[in-house]
PDB file of C-alpha atoms in Angstrom:
ATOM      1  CA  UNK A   1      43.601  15.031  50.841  1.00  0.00           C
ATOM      2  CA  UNK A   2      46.638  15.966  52.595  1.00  0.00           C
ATOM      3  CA  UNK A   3      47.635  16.023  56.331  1.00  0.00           C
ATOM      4  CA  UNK A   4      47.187  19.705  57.119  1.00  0.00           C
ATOM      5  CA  UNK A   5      44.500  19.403  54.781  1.00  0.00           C
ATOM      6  CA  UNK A   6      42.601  17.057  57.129  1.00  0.00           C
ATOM      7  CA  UNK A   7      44.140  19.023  60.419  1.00  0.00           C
ATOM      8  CA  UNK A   8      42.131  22.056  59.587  1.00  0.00           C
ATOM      9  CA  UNK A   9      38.565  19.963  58.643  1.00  0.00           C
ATOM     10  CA  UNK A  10      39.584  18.112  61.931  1.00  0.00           C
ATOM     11  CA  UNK A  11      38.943  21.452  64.152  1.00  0.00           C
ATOM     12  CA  UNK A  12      35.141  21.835  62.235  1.00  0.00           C
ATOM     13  CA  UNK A  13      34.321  17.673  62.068  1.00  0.00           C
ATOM     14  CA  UNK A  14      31.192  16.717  63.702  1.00  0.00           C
ATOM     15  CA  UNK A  15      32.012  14.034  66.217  1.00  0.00           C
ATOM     16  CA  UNK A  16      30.965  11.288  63.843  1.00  0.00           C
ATOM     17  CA  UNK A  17      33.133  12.258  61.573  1.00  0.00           C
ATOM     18  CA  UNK A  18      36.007  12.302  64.251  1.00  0.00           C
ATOM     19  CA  UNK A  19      34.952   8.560  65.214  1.00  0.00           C
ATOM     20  CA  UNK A  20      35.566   7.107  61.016  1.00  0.00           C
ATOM     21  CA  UNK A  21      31.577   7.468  60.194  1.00  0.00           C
ATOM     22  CA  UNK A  22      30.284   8.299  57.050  1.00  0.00           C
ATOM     23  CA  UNK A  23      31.926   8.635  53.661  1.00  0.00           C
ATOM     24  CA  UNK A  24      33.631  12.528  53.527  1.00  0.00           C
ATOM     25  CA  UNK A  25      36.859  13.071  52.490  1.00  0.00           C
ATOM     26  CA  UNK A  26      37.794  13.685  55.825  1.00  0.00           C
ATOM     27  CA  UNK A  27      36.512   9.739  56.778  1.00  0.00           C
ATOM     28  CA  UNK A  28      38.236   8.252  54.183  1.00  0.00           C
ATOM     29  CA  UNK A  29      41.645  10.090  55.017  1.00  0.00           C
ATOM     30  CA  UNK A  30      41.072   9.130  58.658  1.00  0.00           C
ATOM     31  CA  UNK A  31      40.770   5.451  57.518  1.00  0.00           C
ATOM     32  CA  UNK A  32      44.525   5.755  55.626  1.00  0.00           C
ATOM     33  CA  UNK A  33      46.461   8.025  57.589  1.00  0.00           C
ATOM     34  CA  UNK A  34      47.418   7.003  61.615  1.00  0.00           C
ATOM     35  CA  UNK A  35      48.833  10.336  62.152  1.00  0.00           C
ATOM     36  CA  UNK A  36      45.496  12.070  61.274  1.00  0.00           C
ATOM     37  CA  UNK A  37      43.242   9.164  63.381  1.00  0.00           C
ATOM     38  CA  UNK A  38      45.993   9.484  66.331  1.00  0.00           C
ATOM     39  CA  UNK A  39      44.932  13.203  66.453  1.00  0.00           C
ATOM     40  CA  UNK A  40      41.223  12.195  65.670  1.00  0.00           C
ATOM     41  CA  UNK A  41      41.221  10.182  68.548  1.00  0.00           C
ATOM     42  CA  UNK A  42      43.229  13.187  70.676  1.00  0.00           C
ATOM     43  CA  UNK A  43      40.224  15.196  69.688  1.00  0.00           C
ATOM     44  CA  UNK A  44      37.730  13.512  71.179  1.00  0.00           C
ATOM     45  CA  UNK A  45      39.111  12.460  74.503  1.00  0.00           C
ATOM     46  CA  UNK A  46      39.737  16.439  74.928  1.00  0.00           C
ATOM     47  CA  UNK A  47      35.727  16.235  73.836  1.00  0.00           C
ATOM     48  CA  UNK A  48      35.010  14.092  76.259  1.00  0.00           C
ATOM     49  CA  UNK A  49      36.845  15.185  79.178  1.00  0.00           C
ATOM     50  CA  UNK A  50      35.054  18.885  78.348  1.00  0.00           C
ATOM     51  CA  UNK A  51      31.650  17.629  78.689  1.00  0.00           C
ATOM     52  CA  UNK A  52      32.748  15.573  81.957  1.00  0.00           C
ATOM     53  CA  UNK A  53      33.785  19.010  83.633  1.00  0.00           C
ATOM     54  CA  UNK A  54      31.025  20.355  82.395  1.00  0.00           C
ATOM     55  CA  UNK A  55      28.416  18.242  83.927  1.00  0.00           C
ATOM     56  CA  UNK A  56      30.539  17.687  87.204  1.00  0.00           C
ATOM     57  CA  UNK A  57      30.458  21.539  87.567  1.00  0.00           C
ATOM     58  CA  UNK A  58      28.479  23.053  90.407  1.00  0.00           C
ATOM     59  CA  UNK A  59      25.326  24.144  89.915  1.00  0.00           C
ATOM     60  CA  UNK A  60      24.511  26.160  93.053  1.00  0.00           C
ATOM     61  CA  UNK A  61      20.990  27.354  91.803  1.00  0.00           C
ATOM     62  CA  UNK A  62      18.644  26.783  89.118  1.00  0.00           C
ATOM     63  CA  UNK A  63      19.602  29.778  86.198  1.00  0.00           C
ATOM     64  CA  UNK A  64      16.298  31.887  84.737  1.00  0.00           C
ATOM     65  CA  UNK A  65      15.221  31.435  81.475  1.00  0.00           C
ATOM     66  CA  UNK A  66      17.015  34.516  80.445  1.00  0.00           C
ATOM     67  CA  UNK A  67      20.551  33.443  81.911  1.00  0.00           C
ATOM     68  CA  UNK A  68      20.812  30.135  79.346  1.00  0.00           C
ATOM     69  CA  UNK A  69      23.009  31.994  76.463  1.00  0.00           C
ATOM     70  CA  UNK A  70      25.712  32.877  79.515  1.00  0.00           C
ATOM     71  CA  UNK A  71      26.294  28.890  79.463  1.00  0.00           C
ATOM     72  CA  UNK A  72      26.137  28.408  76.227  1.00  0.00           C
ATOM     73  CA  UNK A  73      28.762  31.249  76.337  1.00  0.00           C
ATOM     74  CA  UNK A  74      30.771  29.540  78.576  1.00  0.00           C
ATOM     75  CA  UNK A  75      30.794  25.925  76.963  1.00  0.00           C
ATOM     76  CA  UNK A  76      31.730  28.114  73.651  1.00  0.00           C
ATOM     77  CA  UNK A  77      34.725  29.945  75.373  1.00  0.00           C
ATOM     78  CA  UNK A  78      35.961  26.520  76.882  1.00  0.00           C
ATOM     79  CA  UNK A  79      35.441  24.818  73.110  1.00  0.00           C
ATOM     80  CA  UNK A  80      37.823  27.298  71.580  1.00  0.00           C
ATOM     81  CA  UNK A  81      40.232  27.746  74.577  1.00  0.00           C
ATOM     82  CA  UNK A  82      40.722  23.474  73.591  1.00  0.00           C
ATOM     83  CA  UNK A  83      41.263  24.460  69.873  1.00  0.00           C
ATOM     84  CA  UNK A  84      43.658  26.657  70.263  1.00  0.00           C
ATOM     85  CA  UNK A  85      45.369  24.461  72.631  1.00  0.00           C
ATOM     86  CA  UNK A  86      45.339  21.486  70.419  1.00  0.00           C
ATOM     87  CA  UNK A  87      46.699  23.320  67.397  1.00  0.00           C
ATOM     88  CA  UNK A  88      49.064  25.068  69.604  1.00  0.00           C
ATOM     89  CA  UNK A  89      49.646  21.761  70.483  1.00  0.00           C
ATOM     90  CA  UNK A  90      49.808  19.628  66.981  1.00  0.00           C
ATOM     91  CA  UNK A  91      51.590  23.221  65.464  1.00  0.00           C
ATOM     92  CA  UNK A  92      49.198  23.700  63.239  1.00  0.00           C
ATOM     93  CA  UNK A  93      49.543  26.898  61.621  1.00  0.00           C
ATOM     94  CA  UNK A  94      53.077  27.645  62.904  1.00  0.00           C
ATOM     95  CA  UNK A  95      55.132  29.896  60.435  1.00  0.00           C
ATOM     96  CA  UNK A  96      58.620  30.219  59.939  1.00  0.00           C
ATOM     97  CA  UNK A  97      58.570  34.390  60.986  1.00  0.00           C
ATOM     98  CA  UNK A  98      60.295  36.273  58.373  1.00  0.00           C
ATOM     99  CA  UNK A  99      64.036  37.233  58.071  1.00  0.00           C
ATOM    100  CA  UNK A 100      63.126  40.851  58.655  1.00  0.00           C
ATOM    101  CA  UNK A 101      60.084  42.481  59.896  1.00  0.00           C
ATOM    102  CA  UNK A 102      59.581  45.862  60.362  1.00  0.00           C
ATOM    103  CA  UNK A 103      57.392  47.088  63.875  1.00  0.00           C
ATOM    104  CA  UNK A 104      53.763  47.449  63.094  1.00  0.00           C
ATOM    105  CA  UNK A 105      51.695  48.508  65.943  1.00  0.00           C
ATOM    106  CA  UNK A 106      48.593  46.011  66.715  1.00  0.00           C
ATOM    107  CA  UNK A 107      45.672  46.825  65.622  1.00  0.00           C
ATOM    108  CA  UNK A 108      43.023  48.160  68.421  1.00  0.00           C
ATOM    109  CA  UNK A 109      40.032  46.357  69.213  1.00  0.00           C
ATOM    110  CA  UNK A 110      37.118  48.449  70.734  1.00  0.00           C
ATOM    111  CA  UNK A 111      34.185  46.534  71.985  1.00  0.00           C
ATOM    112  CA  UNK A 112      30.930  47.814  73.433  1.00  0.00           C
ATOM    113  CA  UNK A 113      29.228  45.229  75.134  1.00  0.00           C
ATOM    114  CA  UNK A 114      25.619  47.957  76.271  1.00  0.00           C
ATOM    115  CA  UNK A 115      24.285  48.500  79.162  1.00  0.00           C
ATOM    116  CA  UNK A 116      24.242  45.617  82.073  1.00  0.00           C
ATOM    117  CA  UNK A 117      26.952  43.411  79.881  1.00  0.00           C
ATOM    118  CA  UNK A 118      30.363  42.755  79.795  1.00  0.00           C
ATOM    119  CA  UNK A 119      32.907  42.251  77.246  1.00  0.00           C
ATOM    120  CA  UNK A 120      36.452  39.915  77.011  1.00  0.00           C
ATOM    121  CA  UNK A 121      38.919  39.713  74.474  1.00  0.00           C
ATOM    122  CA  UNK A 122      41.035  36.961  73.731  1.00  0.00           C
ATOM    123  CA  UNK A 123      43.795  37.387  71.570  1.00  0.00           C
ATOM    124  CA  UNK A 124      44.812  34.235  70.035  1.00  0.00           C
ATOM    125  CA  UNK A 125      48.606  32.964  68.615  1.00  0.00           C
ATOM    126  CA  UNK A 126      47.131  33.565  64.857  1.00  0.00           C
ATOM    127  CA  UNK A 127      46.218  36.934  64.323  1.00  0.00           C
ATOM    128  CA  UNK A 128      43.652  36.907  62.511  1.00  0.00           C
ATOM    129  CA  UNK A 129      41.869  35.197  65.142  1.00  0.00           C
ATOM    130  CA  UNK A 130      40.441  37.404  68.024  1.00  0.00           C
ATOM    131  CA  UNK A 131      37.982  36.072  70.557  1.00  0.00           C
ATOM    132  CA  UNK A 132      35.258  38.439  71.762  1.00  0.00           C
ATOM    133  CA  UNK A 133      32.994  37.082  74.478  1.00  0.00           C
ATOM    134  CA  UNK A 134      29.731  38.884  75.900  1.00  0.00           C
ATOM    135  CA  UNK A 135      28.627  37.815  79.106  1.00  0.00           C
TER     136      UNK A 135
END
């Protein structure tokens, strides 16, 4: 397996994985490479420093039943907000741009979030990547 290889399983890796357990491809690279572990190891501080905020949050009430999926939004949102930073970060997936390019408008994006919900778009440096969150 090579480095960017491993880069891109990193993003997806359970946390085990992250920490050298098991036997994947992605473990055994880990083992060999300190580049790869270094950014292993990068990944789960940012892990653990998520869930810290998380729980040290302010709860001010006690959400209904109903309301649960708007936190799971929320952790989901923060989760790739730290992707994209990392690989932002590490450059992974950075392109040379071409020598010439001609102007292509951006595509449009039209969400409809329904009645009594709201809708945000992230755009993201890849574009093929677009974040759409319902809240």
């Amino acid at each position: 397996m090579t480095c960017p290889e491993a880069r891109e399983l990193l993003l997806e890796a359970e946390v085990a994985e992250l920490r050298g357990e098991g036997t994947s491809a992605l473990v055994l690279h880990l083992a060999e490479c300190a580049e790869c572990r270094r950014a292993a190891q990068h990944l789960l501080e940012m892990n653990r420093r998520l869930n810290a905020a998380l729980e040290s949050a302010p709860r001010t009430r006690v959400p209904a039943p109903g309301l649960r999926p708007l936190y799971w939004g929320l952790a989901a949102a923060a989760t790739v907000a730290l992707v994209v930073a990392v690989r932002a970060r590490q450059g992974v997936g950075r392109r040379e741009p071409p020598a010439a390019v001609a102007a292509t408008p951006e595509p449009v994006l039209e969400v409809s979030a329904g009645t009594g919900r709201t809708a945000a778009v992230f755009r993201t440096a890849d574009p093929k990547i677009t974040v759409v969150w319902f809240f």
